[in-house]
Amino acid sequence: MVGIVIASHGQFADGILQSGNMIFGEQEDVKAVTLMPSEGPDDFKAKAQAAIATFSDQDQVLFLVDLWGGTPFNQTNNLFEEHKDKWAIVAGLNLPMLIEAYASRLSMNTAHEIAAHIIETAKDGVKVRPEELAPKEAPKAAAKTGASAGSPGSLKYVLVRVDSRLLHGQIATAWTKSVNPTRIIVVSDSVAKDDLRKNLIQQAAPSGVKAHVVPVDQMIKLAKDDQHFGGQRALLLFETPEDALRAVEGGVPFDTLNIGSMAHSVGKVQPNKVLAFDQKDIDTFGELKAKGIKFDVRKVPGDSPENMDSILKKAQDELRKQA
């Protein structure tokens, strides 16, 4: 696996490493190297060398640096000169760049490949509101092939997830890169009635993916007559397990439900860090299981799945203690 050194002036590298781990999960062979005010170039170079020495594959190293021409860049460039046939440096570090680098390591084996691939994502991550302040782009030619161009076939469900946060960073980056949807469909009666939340969700869609918000009944209709989607790959997001059960009962055809997060509120117990349940939730998951639905409890693709039966049992025990 390609090792990644995140290099910066001050603690920027530490902070963006933490942010990347929150979104994409803990990563192996990734180190933050910082140049602090009391340190000089040699100090930074020594820390970078020590970081590289911890990597399982020191032949393939990618440096993500905050600023072209600064001391972190200059010192990594000195190291790079002896390995330029395999190592790579990309300056102008931002969070979309880092997340794309993490995702790229799943399918790319060289630092050169990843460096070339992540530049466009880093550029696309720079956006502005109001939108009219953005520079005008030349119109792009319409795609002639592929699912997005209306190729034959019905809707394919690449991920179905319960997540009270709906479309957030882990979905827009980690899961989108993992399952490659062409559509993200938020299925919620309450959100469908809320124009502000609908707009925010549509704006949060990652580049190249369309986001929609539909009520549960509308999703059931789409599932029964989905030919007009032309082979689209759908990532469905439910705010609650109750909405997911309604969809299953209505005929939305999926057999695995990913469980991401369920927010805590009054009357709920929280058996782990991200999932909270009341009795209605527990009963709903029981009904889903009885209908043959399997549960995949993971925040991000790189997490190890947790056992849903154990989580529900713990929640049930805690509710009984409160009674």
Short mmCIF file of C-alpha atoms in Angstrom, two decimals:
data_model
loop_
_atom_site.label_atom_id
_atom_site.label_comp_id
_atom_site.label_asym_id
_atom_site.label_seq_id
_atom_site.Cartn_x
_atom_site.Cartn_y
_atom_site.Cartn_z
CA MET A 1 0.00 0.00 0.00
CA VAL A 2 1.23 3.50 -0.85
CA GLY A 3 2.40 5.34 2.28
CA ILE A 4 1.24 8.92 2.76
CA VAL A 5 3.12 11.72 4.53
CA ILE A 6 0.98 14.77 5.33
CA ALA A 7 3.35 17.72 5.71
CA SER A 8 2.62 21.25 6.92
CA HIS A 9 3.66 24.39 8.72
CA GLY A 10 2.32 24.17 12.27
CA GLN A 11 -0.31 21.64 13.33
CA PHE A 12 -2.38 21.77 10.14
CA ALA A 13 -1.17 18.27 9.19
CA ASP A 14 -2.25 16.83 12.55
CA GLY A 15 -5.68 18.43 12.25
CA ILE A 16 -6.41 17.33 8.71
CA LEU A 17 -5.21 13.80 9.53
CA GLN A 18 -7.78 13.69 12.35
CA SER A 19 -10.49 15.05 10.05
CA GLY A 20 -9.68 12.47 7.39
CA ASN A 21 -9.88 9.66 9.92
CA MET A 22 -13.28 10.89 11.14
CA ILE A 23 -14.65 10.70 7.61
CA PHE A 24 -12.83 7.71 6.09
CA GLY A 25 -11.75 5.74 9.14
CA GLU A 26 -8.34 5.09 10.69
CA GLN A 27 -5.63 4.56 8.07
CA GLU A 28 -2.46 2.49 8.03
CA ASP A 29 0.82 3.89 6.70
CA VAL A 30 -0.22 7.54 7.04
CA LYS A 31 1.82 10.01 9.11
CA ALA A 32 1.52 13.72 9.81
CA VAL A 33 4.80 15.65 9.88
CA THR A 34 4.78 19.23 11.16
CA LEU A 35 7.22 22.11 11.12
CA MET A 36 6.80 23.92 14.43
CA PRO A 37 7.93 27.54 15.10
CA SER A 38 10.91 26.43 17.21
CA GLU A 39 12.18 23.97 14.55
CA GLY A 40 14.38 24.29 11.49
CA PRO A 41 14.59 22.51 8.13
CA ASP A 42 16.81 19.72 9.45
CA ASP A 43 14.35 18.98 12.27
CA PHE A 44 11.52 18.64 9.77
CA LYS A 45 13.59 16.45 7.45
CA ALA A 46 14.49 14.10 10.32
CA LYS A 47 10.82 13.77 11.30
CA ALA A 48 9.83 13.02 7.70
CA GLN A 49 12.50 10.31 7.45
CA ALA A 50 11.32 8.78 10.71
CA ALA A 51 7.73 8.74 9.45
CA ILE A 52 8.70 7.00 6.21
CA ALA A 53 10.69 4.40 8.15
CA THR A 54 7.44 3.19 9.76
CA PHE A 55 5.74 2.39 6.42
CA SER A 56 5.31 -1.21 5.33
CA ASP A 57 6.28 -0.26 1.75
CA GLN A 58 8.90 2.50 1.61
CA ASP A 59 9.25 2.21 -2.17
CA GLN A 60 5.88 3.92 -2.74
CA VAL A 61 5.46 7.19 -0.82
CA LEU A 62 3.12 10.09 -1.53
CA PHE A 63 3.72 13.49 0.10
CA LEU A 64 0.70 15.77 0.54
CA VAL A 65 2.12 19.20 1.38
CA ASP A 66 0.38 22.40 2.43
CA LEU A 67 2.36 24.96 0.40
CA TRP A 68 4.56 24.79 -2.69
CA GLY A 69 7.94 26.36 -1.97
CA GLY A 70 7.71 26.36 1.83
CA THR A 71 10.11 24.52 4.12
CA PRO A 72 7.97 21.34 4.35
CA PHE A 73 7.85 21.20 0.55
CA ASN A 74 11.55 21.97 0.14
CA GLN A 75 12.63 19.29 2.59
CA THR A 76 10.30 16.62 1.19
CA ASN A 77 11.55 17.60 -2.27
CA ASN A 78 15.12 16.94 -1.14
CA LEU A 79 14.08 13.43 -0.07
CA PHE A 80 12.05 12.98 -3.24
CA GLU A 81 15.01 13.65 -5.57
CA GLU A 82 16.54 10.24 -4.85
CA HIS A 83 13.22 8.40 -5.38
CA LYS A 84 11.49 10.42 -8.11
CA ASP A 85 10.88 7.28 -10.19
CA LYS A 86 8.41 6.04 -7.52
CA TRP A 87 7.65 8.79 -5.00
CA ALA A 88 5.41 11.81 -5.66
CA ILE A 89 4.57 15.19 -4.12
CA VAL A 90 1.29 17.09 -4.38
CA ALA A 91 1.08 20.59 -2.86
CA GLY A 92 -2.02 22.61 -1.98
CA LEU A 93 -3.37 20.08 0.53
CA ASN A 94 -7.09 20.16 1.29
CA LEU A 95 -9.50 17.64 2.80
CA PRO A 96 -11.04 16.46 -0.50
CA MET A 97 -7.50 15.73 -1.74
CA LEU A 98 -6.71 13.66 1.34
CA ILE A 99 -9.95 11.67 1.21
CA GLU A 100 -9.45 10.97 -2.49
CA ALA A 101 -5.92 9.76 -1.77
CA TYR A 102 -7.25 7.38 0.87
CA ALA A 103 -9.89 6.03 -1.50
CA SER A 104 -7.40 5.73 -4.36
CA ARG A 105 -5.15 3.47 -2.31
CA LEU A 106 -7.87 0.81 -2.49
CA SER A 107 -7.40 0.43 -6.25
CA MET A 108 -4.08 2.11 -7.17
CA ASN A 109 -0.68 0.70 -6.29
CA THR A 110 1.73 3.54 -7.07
CA ALA A 111 2.27 7.04 -5.71
CA HIS A 112 2.46 8.39 -9.27
CA GLU A 113 -1.00 7.03 -10.12
CA ILE A 114 -2.58 8.48 -7.00
CA ALA A 115 -0.86 11.87 -7.37
CA ALA A 116 -2.15 12.29 -10.91
CA HIS A 117 -5.63 11.13 -9.93
CA ILE A 118 -6.27 13.34 -6.88
CA ILE A 119 -5.51 16.73 -8.45
CA GLU A 120 -8.91 17.16 -10.08
CA THR A 121 -10.75 16.26 -6.86
CA ALA A 122 -8.65 18.78 -4.92
CA LYS A 123 -9.59 21.49 -7.43
CA ASP A 124 -13.28 20.52 -7.38
CA GLY A 125 -13.25 20.84 -3.59
CA VAL A 126 -12.84 24.61 -3.91
CA LYS A 127 -16.34 26.07 -4.16
CA VAL A 128 -17.98 29.40 -3.37
CA ARG A 129 -21.37 30.79 -2.42
CA PRO A 130 -23.06 32.78 -3.82
CA GLU A 131 -22.46 30.60 -6.84
CA GLU A 132 -22.25 33.52 -9.27
CA LEU A 133 -18.84 34.38 -7.77
CA ALA A 134 -17.39 31.21 -9.25
CA PRO A 135 -15.52 31.52 -12.56
CA LYS A 136 -17.50 30.45 -15.60
CA GLU A 137 -16.70 27.02 -16.96
CA ALA A 138 -16.86 25.91 -20.55
CA PRO A 139 -19.88 23.66 -21.18
CA LYS A 140 -19.07 19.98 -21.02
CA ALA A 141 -20.07 17.58 -23.73
CA ALA A 142 -22.92 15.29 -22.75
CA ALA A 143 -21.94 11.72 -21.97
CA LYS A 144 -22.92 9.27 -24.68
CA THR A 145 -22.41 6.02 -22.84
CA GLY A 146 -22.77 4.54 -19.37
CA ALA A 147 -25.58 4.41 -16.81
CA SER A 148 -25.82 8.17 -16.45
CA ALA A 149 -26.68 8.46 -20.13
CA GLY A 150 -29.79 6.31 -19.77
CA SER A 151 -28.49 2.89 -20.71
CA PRO A 152 -31.03 0.04 -20.54
CA GLY A 153 -31.81 -1.60 -17.23
CA SER A 154 -33.55 -1.04 -13.94
CA LEU A 155 -32.39 0.70 -10.78
CA LYS A 156 -29.60 -1.09 -8.91
CA TYR A 157 -29.30 -0.59 -5.14
CA VAL A 158 -25.59 -0.41 -4.30
CA LEU A 159 -26.08 0.62 -0.65
CA VAL A 160 -29.11 1.04 1.60
CA ARG A 161 -28.30 2.77 4.88
CA VAL A 162 -29.97 4.07 8.04
CA ASP A 163 -28.22 7.27 9.12
CA SER A 164 -29.88 10.05 11.09
CA ARG A 165 -27.34 12.50 9.61
CA LEU A 166 -28.37 11.48 6.07
CA LEU A 167 -25.97 12.87 3.46
CA HIS A 168 -22.78 13.90 5.29
CA GLY A 169 -19.05 13.59 4.82
CA GLN A 170 -18.74 9.83 5.31
CA ILE A 171 -21.40 9.25 2.65
CA ALA A 172 -20.15 11.86 0.18
CA THR A 173 -16.60 10.55 0.32
CA ALA A 174 -15.94 7.09 1.78
CA TRP A 175 -19.16 5.30 0.81
CA THR A 176 -19.51 7.02 -2.54
CA LYS A 177 -15.99 5.94 -3.48
CA SER A 178 -16.66 2.41 -2.24
CA VAL A 179 -19.98 1.67 -3.98
CA ASN A 180 -19.85 4.18 -6.87
CA PRO A 181 -23.50 5.34 -7.04
CA THR A 182 -24.85 7.58 -9.79
CA ARG A 183 -27.77 8.68 -7.58
CA ILE A 184 -28.09 9.30 -3.84
CA ILE A 185 -31.73 9.11 -2.79
CA VAL A 186 -32.74 10.37 0.67
CA VAL A 187 -36.00 8.64 1.58
CA SER A 188 -37.83 10.64 4.24
CA ASP A 189 -41.32 12.12 4.56
CA SER A 190 -40.12 14.87 6.90
CA VAL A 191 -37.13 15.95 4.82
CA ALA A 192 -39.20 15.92 1.62
CA LYS A 193 -41.40 18.63 3.19
CA ASP A 194 -38.45 20.76 4.32
CA ASP A 195 -37.14 22.88 1.43
CA LEU A 196 -34.07 24.05 3.37
CA ARG A 197 -32.91 20.52 4.21
CA LYS A 198 -33.65 19.37 0.66
CA ASN A 199 -31.49 22.14 -0.78
CA LEU A 200 -28.65 21.43 1.62
CA ILE A 201 -28.69 17.73 0.72
CA GLN A 202 -28.69 18.44 -3.02
CA GLN A 203 -25.76 20.84 -2.59
CA ALA A 204 -23.83 18.25 -0.54
CA ALA A 205 -23.87 15.68 -3.33
CA PRO A 206 -20.35 14.73 -4.46
CA SER A 207 -19.21 15.65 -7.95
CA GLY A 208 -20.81 13.49 -10.65
CA VAL A 209 -23.59 12.15 -8.41
CA LYS A 210 -27.15 13.48 -8.35
CA ALA A 211 -28.98 13.74 -5.02
CA HIS A 212 -32.76 13.46 -4.61
CA VAL A 213 -35.14 13.64 -1.66
CA VAL A 214 -38.38 11.65 -1.88
CA PRO A 215 -41.10 10.54 0.57
CA VAL A 216 -41.27 6.85 1.42
CA ASP A 217 -44.39 6.26 -0.69
CA GLN A 218 -42.70 7.83 -3.71
CA MET A 219 -39.71 5.54 -3.28
CA ILE A 220 -42.05 2.56 -3.24
CA LYS A 221 -43.57 3.73 -6.52
CA LEU A 222 -40.14 4.19 -8.07
CA ALA A 223 -39.12 0.70 -6.99
CA LYS A 224 -42.16 -0.79 -8.74
CA ASP A 225 -41.59 1.13 -11.98
CA ASP A 226 -37.91 1.98 -12.15
CA GLN A 227 -37.16 1.42 -15.82
CA HIS A 228 -36.86 5.14 -16.53
CA PHE A 229 -33.76 5.25 -14.31
CA GLY A 230 -31.91 3.43 -17.09
CA GLY A 231 -29.53 1.27 -15.05
CA GLN A 232 -28.71 3.92 -12.45
CA ARG A 233 -26.81 2.86 -9.30
CA ALA A 234 -28.71 4.09 -6.24
CA LEU A 235 -27.50 4.72 -2.71
CA LEU A 236 -30.58 4.96 -0.47
CA LEU A 237 -30.47 6.85 2.83
CA PHE A 238 -33.17 6.41 5.48
CA GLU A 239 -33.36 8.67 8.50
CA THR A 240 -34.98 5.98 10.69
CA PRO A 241 -35.34 2.19 10.69
CA GLU A 242 -39.12 2.69 10.66
CA ASP A 243 -38.90 4.33 7.23
CA ALA A 244 -36.71 1.47 6.02
CA LEU A 245 -39.31 -1.05 7.22
CA ARG A 246 -42.08 0.82 5.38
CA ALA A 247 -39.98 0.66 2.23
CA VAL A 248 -39.41 -3.08 2.59
CA GLU A 249 -43.10 -3.70 3.23
CA GLY A 250 -43.90 -1.60 0.15
CA GLY A 251 -41.66 -3.66 -2.09
CA VAL A 252 -38.35 -1.76 -2.30
CA PRO A 253 -36.03 -4.67 -3.19
CA PHE A 254 -32.98 -4.78 -0.93
CA ASP A 255 -31.77 -7.52 1.40
CA THR A 256 -28.98 -5.79 3.39
CA LEU A 257 -29.31 -2.66 5.50
CA ASN A 258 -26.19 -0.76 6.47
CA ILE A 259 -26.51 0.86 9.91
CA GLY A 260 -24.47 4.05 10.22
CA SER A 261 -25.73 6.33 12.99
CA MET A 262 -28.93 6.84 14.99
CA ALA A 263 -29.05 10.02 17.05
CA HIS A 264 -29.74 9.98 20.77
CA SER A 265 -32.89 11.64 22.08
CA VAL A 266 -35.03 11.55 25.22
CA GLY A 267 -36.17 8.01 26.01
CA LYS A 268 -33.42 6.29 24.03
CA VAL A 269 -30.46 4.27 25.26
CA GLN A 270 -27.07 4.28 23.57
CA PRO A 271 -25.30 0.88 23.62
CA ASN A 272 -22.41 2.19 21.51
CA LYS A 273 -20.97 5.55 20.42
CA VAL A 274 -23.17 6.18 17.38
CA LEU A 275 -26.37 4.15 17.80
CA ALA A 276 -29.30 4.99 20.10
CA PHE A 277 -32.55 3.01 20.40
CA ASP A 278 -35.96 3.13 22.00
CA GLN A 279 -38.31 0.14 22.17
CA LYS A 280 -39.92 1.03 18.85
CA ASP A 281 -36.51 0.96 17.14
CA ILE A 282 -35.67 -2.44 18.63
CA ASP A 283 -39.03 -3.86 17.57
CA THR A 284 -38.56 -2.43 14.07
CA PHE A 285 -35.20 -4.12 13.62
CA GLY A 286 -36.83 -7.35 14.79
CA GLU A 287 -39.45 -7.00 12.06
CA LEU A 288 -36.80 -6.23 9.45
CA LYS A 289 -34.85 -9.33 10.49
CA ALA A 290 -38.01 -11.43 10.28
CA LYS A 291 -38.41 -10.26 6.69
CA GLY A 292 -34.96 -11.57 5.83
CA ILE A 293 -33.05 -8.27 6.01
CA LYS A 294 -29.39 -8.63 7.02
CA PHE A 295 -27.62 -5.88 8.98
CA ASP A 296 -24.21 -4.40 8.19
CA VAL A 297 -23.18 -2.19 11.13
CA ARG A 298 -20.34 0.04 9.89
CA LYS A 299 -19.75 3.80 9.83
CA VAL A 300 -17.32 3.64 6.90
CA PRO A 301 -16.30 0.85 4.49
CA GLY A 302 -12.99 0.23 6.25
CA ASP A 303 -14.58 -0.53 9.63
CA SER A 304 -15.01 -4.10 10.84
CA PRO A 305 -18.75 -4.96 10.98
CA GLU A 306 -20.32 -5.09 14.43
CA ASN A 307 -22.84 -7.69 15.57
CA MET A 308 -26.32 -6.17 15.42
CA ASP A 309 -27.90 -8.86 17.60
CA SER A 310 -25.46 -8.08 20.42
CA ILE A 311 -26.06 -4.34 20.09
CA LEU A 312 -29.84 -4.77 20.19
CA LYS A 313 -29.62 -7.12 23.20
CA LYS A 314 -27.53 -4.56 25.08
CA ALA A 315 -30.02 -1.82 24.20
CA GLN A 316 -32.94 -3.99 25.35
CA ASP A 317 -31.22 -4.72 28.66
CA GLU A 318 -30.59 -1.01 29.27
CA LEU A 319 -34.22 -0.15 28.50
CA ARG A 320 -35.39 -2.76 30.98
CA LYS A 321 -33.17 -1.27 33.68
CA GLN A 322 -34.77 2.12 33.07
CA ALA A 323 -38.31 0.73 33.30
#
